[in-house]
PDB file of C-alpha atoms in Angstrom:
ATOM      1  CA  THR A 233    -197.369  37.933  27.421  1.00 53.00           C
ATOM      2  CA  THR A 234    -195.284  39.252  24.540  1.00 56.00           C
ATOM      3  CA  THR A 235    -192.065  37.935  23.036  1.00 58.00           C
ATOM      4  CA  ASN A 236    -190.048  40.578  21.205  1.00 56.00           C
ATOM      5  CA  THR A 237    -186.846  40.404  19.213  1.00 55.00           C
ATOM      6  CA  ARG A 238    -185.417  43.898  19.138  1.00 52.00           C
ATOM      7  CA  SER A 239    -184.737  46.078  17.316  1.00 44.00           C
ATOM      8  CA  THR A 240    -187.741  45.832  16.730  1.00 44.00           C
ATOM      9  CA  SER A 241    -190.373  43.220  16.031  1.00 49.00           C
ATOM     10  CA  CYS A 242    -192.858  41.107  17.966  1.00 56.00           C
ATOM     11  CA  GLU A 243    -192.889  37.339  17.580  1.00 53.00           C
ATOM     12  CA  ASP A 244    -196.149  36.829  19.381  1.00 54.00           C
ATOM     13  CA  LEU A 245    -198.604  38.417  21.707  1.00 59.00           C
ATOM     14  CA  SER A 246    -200.290  35.618  23.617  1.00 57.00           C
ATOM     15  CA  ASP A 247    -203.343  35.798  25.832  1.00 58.00           C
ATOM     16  CA  ARG A 248    -202.405  33.904  28.989  1.00 58.00           C
ATOM     17  CA  ASN A 249    -205.316  32.618  31.048  1.00 60.00           C
ATOM     18  CA  THR A 250    -204.938  31.534  34.659  1.00 54.00           C
ATOM     19  CA  ASN A 251    -206.914  29.747  37.390  1.00 54.00           C
ATOM     20  CA  HIS A 252    -207.316  26.172  36.135  1.00 51.00           C
ATOM     21  CA  GLN A 253    -208.437  24.969  39.534  1.00 50.00           C
ATOM     22  CA  GLU A 254    -211.789  25.686  41.120  1.00 54.00           C
ATOM     23  CA  ASP A 255    -210.497  25.632  44.700  1.00 52.00           C
ATOM     24  CA  ASP A 256    -207.503  27.339  46.310  1.00 53.00           C
ATOM     25  CA  HIS A 257    -205.023  27.266  43.419  1.00 57.00           C
ATOM     26  CA  PRO A 258    -205.407  30.611  41.615  1.00 59.00           C
ATOM     27  CA  PHE A 259    -201.955  30.598  39.984  1.00 67.00           C
ATOM     28  CA  THR A 260    -202.254  27.624  37.662  1.00 76.00           C
ATOM     29  CA  TYR A 261    -202.173  28.400  33.943  1.00 78.00           C
ATOM     30  CA  LEU A 262    -205.015  27.510  31.612  1.00 85.00           C
ATOM     31  CA  SER A 263    -203.573  28.272  28.218  1.00 88.00           C
ATOM     32  CA  GLY A 264    -201.759  30.715  25.993  1.00 86.00           C
ATOM     33  CA  ARG A 265    -203.075  31.620  22.571  1.00 85.00           C
ATOM     34  CA  ILE A 266    -201.614  33.846  19.878  1.00 84.00           C
ATOM     35  CA  VAL A 267    -203.688  36.943  19.199  1.00 82.00           C
ATOM     36  CA  ASP A 268    -203.565  39.411  16.312  1.00 80.00           C
ATOM     37  CA  PRO A 269    -203.054  43.009  17.531  1.00 76.00           C
ATOM     38  CA  SER A 270    -204.420  44.343  14.239  1.00 76.00           C
ATOM     39  CA  MET A 271    -207.764  42.627  14.906  1.00 76.00           C
ATOM     40  CA  ASP A 272    -207.947  43.022  18.689  1.00 77.00           C
ATOM     41  CA  GLU A 273    -208.002  46.527  20.155  1.00 78.00           C
ATOM     42  CA  ASP A 274    -206.920  45.349  23.604  1.00 78.00           C
ATOM     43  CA  ALA A 275    -204.031  43.347  22.154  1.00 80.00           C
ATOM     44  CA  GLY A 276    -202.871  46.354  20.161  1.00 80.00           C
ATOM     45  CA  ARG A 277    -202.918  48.471  23.298  1.00 84.00           C
ATOM     46  CA  ILE A 278    -200.825  45.876  25.153  1.00 84.00           C
ATOM     47  CA  PHE A 279    -198.275  45.718  22.347  1.00 84.00           C
ATOM     48  CA  GLU A 280    -197.849  49.494  22.368  1.00 86.00           C
ATOM     49  CA  TYR A 281    -197.529  49.506  26.159  1.00 89.00           C
ATOM     50  CA  VAL A 282    -194.822  46.820  26.172  1.00 89.00           C
ATOM     51  CA  GLU A 283    -192.941  48.656  23.422  1.00 88.00           C
ATOM     52  CA  SER A 284    -192.977  51.807  25.555  1.00 91.00           C
ATOM     53  CA  CYS A 285    -191.637  49.839  28.547  1.00 92.00           C
ATOM     54  CA  LEU A 286    -188.780  48.421  26.487  1.00 91.00           C
ATOM     55  CA  ASP A 287    -187.958  51.914  25.225  1.00 91.00           C
ATOM     56  CA  ALA A 288    -188.048  53.330  28.769  1.00 93.00           C
ATOM     57  CA  LEU A 289    -185.599  50.626  29.918  1.00 92.00           C
ATOM     58  CA  GLU A 290    -183.446  51.195  26.808  1.00 90.00           C
ATOM     59  CA  ILE A 291    -183.622  47.545  25.811  1.00 89.00           C
ATOM     60  CA  ARG A 292    -182.696  47.591  22.145  1.00 84.00           C
ATOM     61  CA  TRP A 293    -181.159  44.211  21.277  1.00 82.00           C
ATOM     62  CA  GLY A 294    -182.015  40.560  21.667  1.00 81.00           C
ATOM     63  CA  MET A 295    -185.124  38.722  22.803  1.00 84.00           C
ATOM     64  CA  THR A 296    -187.412  39.780  25.618  1.00 87.00           C
ATOM     65  CA  HIS A 297    -190.345  38.040  27.266  1.00 87.00           C
ATOM     66  CA  SER A 298    -192.716  40.417  29.053  1.00 88.00           C
ATOM     67  CA  GLU A 299    -195.813  39.856  31.162  1.00 87.00           C
ATOM     68  CA  VAL A 300    -198.575  42.347  31.874  1.00 87.00           C
ATOM     69  CA  LYS A 301    -201.997  42.279  33.466  1.00 85.00           C
ATOM     70  CA  THR A 302    -205.024  44.135  32.199  1.00 83.00           C
ATOM     71  CA  SER A 303    -208.277  45.240  33.784  1.00 81.00           C
ATOM     72  CA  SER A 304    -211.436  43.368  32.836  1.00 77.00           C
ATOM     73  CA  ASP A 305    -212.392  46.133  30.402  1.00 76.00           C
ATOM     74  CA  GLY A 306    -208.915  46.167  28.875  1.00 69.00           C
ATOM     75  CA  ASN A 307    -208.365  49.865  29.502  1.00 76.00           C
ATOM     76  CA  LYS A 308    -205.707  49.528  32.211  1.00 84.00           C
ATOM     77  CA  VAL A 309    -202.422  47.728  31.533  1.00 87.00           C
ATOM     78  CA  ARG A 310    -199.858  47.107  34.265  1.00 88.00           C
ATOM     79  CA  LEU A 311    -196.372  45.681  33.851  1.00 90.00           C
ATOM     80  CA  MET A 312    -195.501  42.565  35.852  1.00 89.00           C
ATOM     81  CA  GLU A 313    -192.049  41.769  34.506  1.00 90.00           C
ATOM     82  CA  ILE A 314    -189.678  42.012  31.550  1.00 90.00           C
ATOM     83  CA  ASN A 315    -187.259  39.122  31.032  1.00 88.00           C
ATOM     84  CA  VAL A 316    -184.316  39.443  28.651  1.00 87.00           C
ATOM     85  CA  ARG A 317    -184.828  35.941  27.242  1.00 85.00           C
ATOM     86  CA  GLN A 318    -187.248  33.856  25.237  1.00 80.00           C
ATOM     87  CA  GLN A 319    -190.288  32.541  27.054  1.00 78.00           C
ATOM     88  CA  ASN A 320    -190.122  28.978  28.357  1.00 75.00           C
ATOM     89  CA  ASP A 321    -193.301  27.584  26.803  1.00 77.00           C
ATOM     90  CA  ASN A 322    -192.918  25.445  23.686  1.00 81.00           C
ATOM     91  CA  PHE A 323    -194.410  28.171  21.496  1.00 82.00           C
ATOM     92  CA  GLY A 324    -192.055  27.855  18.507  1.00 86.00           C
ATOM     93  CA  PRO A 325    -194.101  25.317  16.490  1.00 90.00           C
ATOM     94  CA  ILE A 326    -197.312  27.288  17.094  1.00 91.00           C
ATOM     95  CA  CYS A 327    -195.683  30.531  15.950  1.00 89.00           C
ATOM     96  CA  ASN A 328    -194.306  28.853  12.820  1.00 91.00           C
ATOM     97  CA  ALA A 329    -197.748  27.499  11.900  1.00 93.00           C
ATOM     98  CA  CYS A 330    -199.753  30.594  12.812  1.00 92.00           C
ATOM     99  CA  ILE A 331    -197.585  33.550  11.807  1.00 90.00           C
ATOM    100  CA  GLY A 332    -194.815  31.916   9.763  1.00 90.00           C
ATOM    101  CA  TYR A 333    -191.766  32.511  11.982  1.00 88.00           C
ATOM    102  CA  ASN A 334    -190.555  32.322  15.576  1.00 87.00           C
ATOM    103  CA  ALA A 335    -188.445  34.426  17.935  1.00 84.00           C
ATOM    104  CA  MET A 336    -185.341  32.213  17.894  1.00 85.00           C
ATOM    105  CA  ASP A 337    -185.103  32.245  14.094  1.00 86.00           C
ATOM    106  CA  MET A 338    -185.651  36.013  14.125  1.00 85.00           C
ATOM    107  CA  CYS A 339    -182.896  36.522  16.681  1.00 83.00           C
ATOM    108  CA  LEU A 340    -180.410  34.380  14.730  1.00 85.00           C
ATOM    109  CA  SER A 341    -181.343  36.237  11.559  1.00 85.00           C
ATOM    110  CA  ALA A 342    -180.783  39.609  13.195  1.00 81.00           C
ATOM    111  CA  TYR A 343    -177.312  38.583  14.363  1.00 82.00           C
ATOM    112  CA  LEU A 344    -176.092  36.439  11.456  1.00 84.00           C
ATOM    113  CA  GLU A 345    -177.876  37.257   8.202  1.00 79.00           C
ATOM    114  CA  GLN A 346    -177.031  40.125   5.893  1.00 68.00           C
ATOM    115  CA  SER A 347    -179.449  43.021   6.031  1.00 60.00           C
ATOM    116  CA  ASN A 348    -180.567  45.733   3.662  1.00 50.00           C
ATOM    117  CA  ASP A 349    -179.659  48.178   6.418  1.00 55.00           C
ATOM    118  CA  HIS A 350    -175.993  47.695   5.428  1.00 53.00           C
ATOM    119  CA  LYS A 351    -175.758  47.712   1.632  1.00 52.00           C
ATOM    120  CA  ASP A 352    -172.472  47.279  -0.162  1.00 52.00           C
ATOM    121  CA  ALA A 353    -171.835  50.215  -2.461  1.00 45.00           C
ATOM    122  CA  GLU A 354    -170.577  47.818  -5.172  1.00 49.00           C
ATOM    123  CA  ARG A 355    -173.759  45.736  -5.043  1.00 50.00           C
ATOM    124  CA  GLU A 356    -177.164  46.977  -6.005  1.00 47.00           C
ATOM    125  CA  GLU A 357    -179.048  45.086  -3.355  1.00 53.00           C
ATOM    126  CA  LEU A 358    -178.576  42.397  -0.751  1.00 53.00           C
ATOM    127  CA  SER A 359    -181.248  39.779  -0.232  1.00 55.00           C
ATOM    128  CA  SER A 360    -183.438  40.701   2.688  1.00 72.00           C
ATOM    129  CA  SER A 361    -182.955  38.791   5.948  1.00 79.00           C
ATOM    130  CA  LEU A 362    -185.779  37.077   7.801  1.00 80.00           C
ATOM    131  CA  PHE A 363    -185.644  39.798  10.442  1.00 79.00           C
ATOM    132  CA  ASP A 364    -186.080  42.490   7.776  1.00 81.00           C
ATOM    133  CA  ARG A 365    -189.003  40.678   6.137  1.00 82.00           C
ATOM    134  CA  VAL A 366    -191.217  40.046   9.159  1.00 83.00           C
ATOM    135  CA  PRO A 367    -193.747  42.752  10.089  1.00 82.00           C
ATOM    136  CA  LYS A 368    -193.316  44.717  13.289  1.00 79.00           C
ATOM    137  CA  ILE A 369    -196.669  43.362  14.487  1.00 80.00           C
ATOM    138  CA  PRO A 370    -197.510  39.714  13.637  1.00 82.00           C
ATOM    139  CA  VAL A 371    -200.471  38.790  11.451  1.00 85.00           C
ATOM    140  CA  LEU A 372    -202.329  35.545  12.107  1.00 88.00           C
ATOM    141  CA  HIS A 373    -202.767  32.996   9.301  1.00 91.00           C
ATOM    142  CA  ARG A 374    -204.162  30.346  11.668  1.00 93.00           C
ATOM    143  CA  HIS A 375    -205.304  30.268  15.267  1.00 93.00           C
ATOM    144  CA  GLY A 376    -203.063  28.509  17.754  1.00 94.00           C
ATOM    145  CA  MET A 377    -202.946  27.690  21.441  1.00 92.00           C
ATOM    146  CA  ILE A 378    -200.851  25.837  23.972  1.00 93.00           C
ATOM    147  CA  VAL A 379    -203.001  24.253  26.694  1.00 94.00           C
ATOM    148  CA  ASN A 380    -201.302  23.708  30.054  1.00 92.00           C
ATOM    149  CA  LEU A 381    -202.346  20.391  31.555  1.00 94.00           C
ATOM    150  CA  ALA A 382    -203.135  20.425  35.276  1.00 93.00           C
ATOM    151  CA  CYS A 383    -203.398  17.559  37.735  1.00 94.00           C
ATOM    152  CA  PHE A 384    -206.609  17.623  39.780  1.00 93.00           C
ATOM    153  CA  VAL A 385    -205.967  14.579  41.957  1.00 94.00           C
ATOM    154  CA  GLU A 386    -203.496  13.217  44.510  1.00 94.00           C
ATOM    155  CA  GLY A 387    -202.250   9.668  44.871  1.00 95.00           C
ATOM    156  CA  ARG A 388    -200.458   6.947  42.901  1.00 96.00           C
ATOM    157  CA  ILE A 389    -201.326   6.979  39.191  1.00 96.00           C
ATOM    158  CA  LEU A 390    -202.999   3.754  38.074  1.00 96.00           C
ATOM    159  CA  GLN A 391    -204.036   4.902  34.596  1.00 96.00           C
ATOM    160  CA  VAL A 392    -203.590   7.908  32.253  1.00 96.00           C
ATOM    161  CA  GLN A 393    -206.653   8.685  30.124  1.00 95.00           C
ATOM    162  CA  HIS A 394    -207.529  10.841  27.080  1.00 95.00           C
ATOM    163  CA  LEU A 395    -203.983  11.751  25.982  1.00 91.00           C
ATOM    164  CA  GLY A 396    -202.587  10.580  22.662  1.00 87.00           C
ATOM    165  CA  ASP A 397    -204.890   8.633  20.339  1.00 90.00           C
ATOM    166  CA  GLU A 398    -208.148   9.818  21.918  1.00 93.00           C
ATOM    167  CA  MET A 399    -207.216  13.470  21.522  1.00 95.00           C
ATOM    168  CA  GLU A 400    -205.955  12.936  17.977  1.00 94.00           C
ATOM    169  CA  GLU A 401    -209.165  11.167  16.964  1.00 95.00           C
ATOM    170  CA  GLN A 402    -211.660  13.518  18.616  1.00 96.00           C
ATOM    171  CA  LEU A 403    -210.067  16.979  18.417  1.00 97.00           C
ATOM    172  CA  GLU A 404    -209.940  18.616  14.985  1.00 97.00           C
ATOM    173  CA  SER A 405    -207.272  21.128  16.023  1.00 97.00           C
ATOM    174  CA  TYR A 406    -204.993  18.680  17.863  1.00 97.00           C
ATOM    175  CA  VAL A 407    -201.345  18.764  16.745  1.00 96.00           C
ATOM    176  CA  ALA A 408    -199.160  17.420  19.568  1.00 95.00           C
ATOM    177  CA  SER A 409    -199.001  16.823  23.310  1.00 95.00           C
ATOM    178  CA  GLU A 410    -196.522  15.922  26.023  1.00 95.00           C
ATOM    179  CA  LEU A 411    -196.878  14.485  29.522  1.00 95.00           C
ATOM    180  CA  PHE A 412    -193.999  15.533  31.746  1.00 96.00           C
ATOM    181  CA  PRO A 413    -191.758  13.042  33.603  1.00 95.00           C
ATOM    182  CA  GLY A 414    -193.179  12.192  37.010  1.00 95.00           C
ATOM    183  CA  PHE A 415    -196.728  11.684  35.745  1.00 96.00           C
ATOM    184  CA  GLU A 416    -196.416   8.149  34.390  1.00 94.00           C
ATOM    185  CA  VAL A 417    -198.344   5.149  35.709  1.00 96.00           C
ATOM    186  CA  GLY A 418    -196.920   4.318  39.134  1.00 95.00           C
ATOM    187  CA  SER A 419    -195.910   7.910  39.967  1.00 96.00           C
ATOM    188  CA  ILE A 420    -197.241   9.591  43.101  1.00 95.00           C
ATOM    189  CA  VAL A 421    -198.657  13.017  42.238  1.00 95.00           C
ATOM    190  CA  ARG A 422    -200.170  16.051  43.904  1.00 93.00           C
ATOM    191  CA  LYS A 423    -202.560  18.682  42.579  1.00 93.00           C
ATOM    192  CA  THR A 424    -201.123  21.326  40.302  1.00 92.00           C
ATOM    193  CA  ARG A 425    -200.541  24.589  42.137  1.00 89.00           C
ATOM    194  CA  ASP A 426    -198.591  26.709  39.633  1.00 87.00           C
ATOM    195  CA  ILE A 427    -196.680  26.614  36.329  1.00 83.00           C
ATOM    196  CA  ARG A 428    -193.841  24.619  37.917  1.00 87.00           C
ATOM    197  CA  SER A 429    -196.172  21.799  38.915  1.00 91.00           C
ATOM    198  CA  ASP A 430    -198.363  21.424  35.828  1.00 92.00           C
ATOM    199  CA  CYS A 431    -198.152  18.059  34.120  1.00 94.00           C
ATOM    200  CA  GLY A 432    -197.829  18.701  30.384  1.00 95.00           C
ATOM    201  CA  TRP A 433    -199.115  20.579  27.375  1.00 95.00           C
ATOM    202  CA  VAL A 434    -201.253  20.230  24.244  1.00 96.00           C
ATOM    203  CA  HIS A 435    -200.788  22.163  20.981  1.00 96.00           C
ATOM    204  CA  LEU A 436    -203.965  23.162  19.107  1.00 97.00           C
ATOM    205  CA  ILE A 437    -203.880  24.810  15.650  1.00 97.00           C
ATOM    206  CA  HIS A 438    -206.791  25.465  13.276  1.00 96.00           C
ATOM    207  CA  GLU A 439    -208.082  27.992  10.753  1.00 95.00           C
ATOM    208  CA  ASP A 440    -211.432  28.161  12.588  1.00 95.00           C
ATOM    209  CA  GLU A 441    -211.225  29.842  15.991  1.00 93.00           C
ATOM    210  CA  ASP A 442    -214.523  28.300  17.101  1.00 96.00           C
ATOM    211  CA  ILE A 443    -213.156  24.788  16.547  1.00 97.00           C
ATOM    212  CA  LEU A 444    -210.034  25.709  18.507  1.00 96.00           C
ATOM    213  CA  GLN A 445    -212.168  26.943  21.408  1.00 95.00           C
ATOM    214  CA  LYS A 446    -214.397  23.852  21.327  1.00 97.00           C
ATOM    215  CA  ASP A 447    -211.393  21.530  21.497  1.00 97.00           C
ATOM    216  CA  TYR A 448    -209.848  23.579  24.295  1.00 95.00           C
ATOM    217  CA  GLU A 449    -213.014  23.313  26.385  1.00 95.00           C
ATOM    218  CA  GLN A 450    -213.073  19.537  25.820  1.00 97.00           C
ATOM    219  CA  ILE A 451    -209.483  19.231  27.067  1.00 96.00           C
ATOM    220  CA  CYS A 452    -210.402  21.198  30.197  1.00 93.00           C
ATOM    221  CA  LYS A 453    -213.183  18.655  30.873  1.00 95.00           C
ATOM    222  CA  TRP A 454    -210.863  15.713  30.245  1.00 96.00           C
ATOM    223  CA  MET A 455    -208.288  17.040  32.685  1.00 94.00           C
ATOM    224  CA  LYS A 456    -210.626  16.313  35.605  1.00 93.00           C
ATOM    225  CA  THR A 457    -210.449  12.583  34.797  1.00 95.00           C
ATOM    226  CA  MET A 458    -207.033  12.398  33.120  1.00 96.00           C
ATOM    227  CA  PHE A 459    -205.454  10.513  36.021  1.00 96.00           C
ATOM    228  CA  VAL A 460    -206.974   7.517  37.788  1.00 96.00           C
ATOM    229  CA  VAL A 461    -205.224   7.259  41.159  1.00 95.00           C
ATOM    230  CA  SER A 462    -205.121   5.134  44.275  1.00 91.00           C
ATOM    231  CA  GLN A 463    -205.641   7.683  47.029  1.00 71.00           C
ATOM    232  CA  GLN A 464    -204.746   5.204  49.745  1.00 66.00           C
ATOM    233  CA  GLU A 465    -201.123   5.296  48.546  1.00 61.00           C
ATOM    234  CA  THR A 466    -200.712   9.072  48.742  1.00 54.00           C
ATOM    235  CA  GLU A 467    -197.482  10.087  50.449  1.00 50.00           C
ATOM    236  CA  LYS A 468    -198.376  13.240  52.340  1.00 51.00           C
ATOM    237  CA  GLY A 469    -195.861  15.997  51.808  1.00 47.00           C
ATOM    238  CA  LYS A 470    -194.217  14.405  48.765  1.00 50.00           C
ATOM    239  CA  GLU A 471    -193.486  17.067  46.128  1.00 44.00           C
ATOM    240  CA  ILE A 472    -193.596  16.273  42.431  1.00 41.00           C
ATOM    241  CA  ARG A 473    -190.470  17.042  40.453  1.00 41.00           C
ATOM    242  CA  ALA A 474    -190.288  20.548  39.018  1.00 36.00           C
ATOM    243  CA  HIS A 475    -189.577  20.872  35.297  1.00 36.00           C
TER     244      HIS A 475
END
């Protein structure tokens, strides 16, 4: 996925992984991580492709959130959708830590701050706006990821494990996490099927990409036992609340 603030700069290009579940739920999200197009040939190709799509649609102003799919070798890129809005994931803090800015601040800067594109003849120079200062393609200073938490069980929650103190103590890249309403002790839950039924998120940020990956893999293992439930109290057909 890419988030652009035109005209023209890219807040982030994130690699979105799917298929959390190992059974019949292929549309659950795993994670989204910021990638550096200057260091990843496939990412650079995706950025150029999305830019060409925005040009073809004559989208010149404001934020866009686009999704594409690529072939396994990265050579084929296909457009899924372009949304004229910011993406819904809580990516702002990760962008601030990893590239130094975020799409909302860029958009406000483009609309409200003075720009060197419009100099006053009586003044030698205006201070550059945030939008003018950021590069067209982001450069990573740290590695960052948002992990989408999935529910693997069904029943009434008796206990929530691993979140909070355990993650903070054992994961070097852990920054923050949230469990969505409807997944507290006493709630009746069903397995995650898609992005609307996942149960929370975890932010990971670190200078070392290997540490980030190690912590991510540990979270994926923890998710299998995150909820202790009483299966006898499952209410068949009960849907969890969308967020």
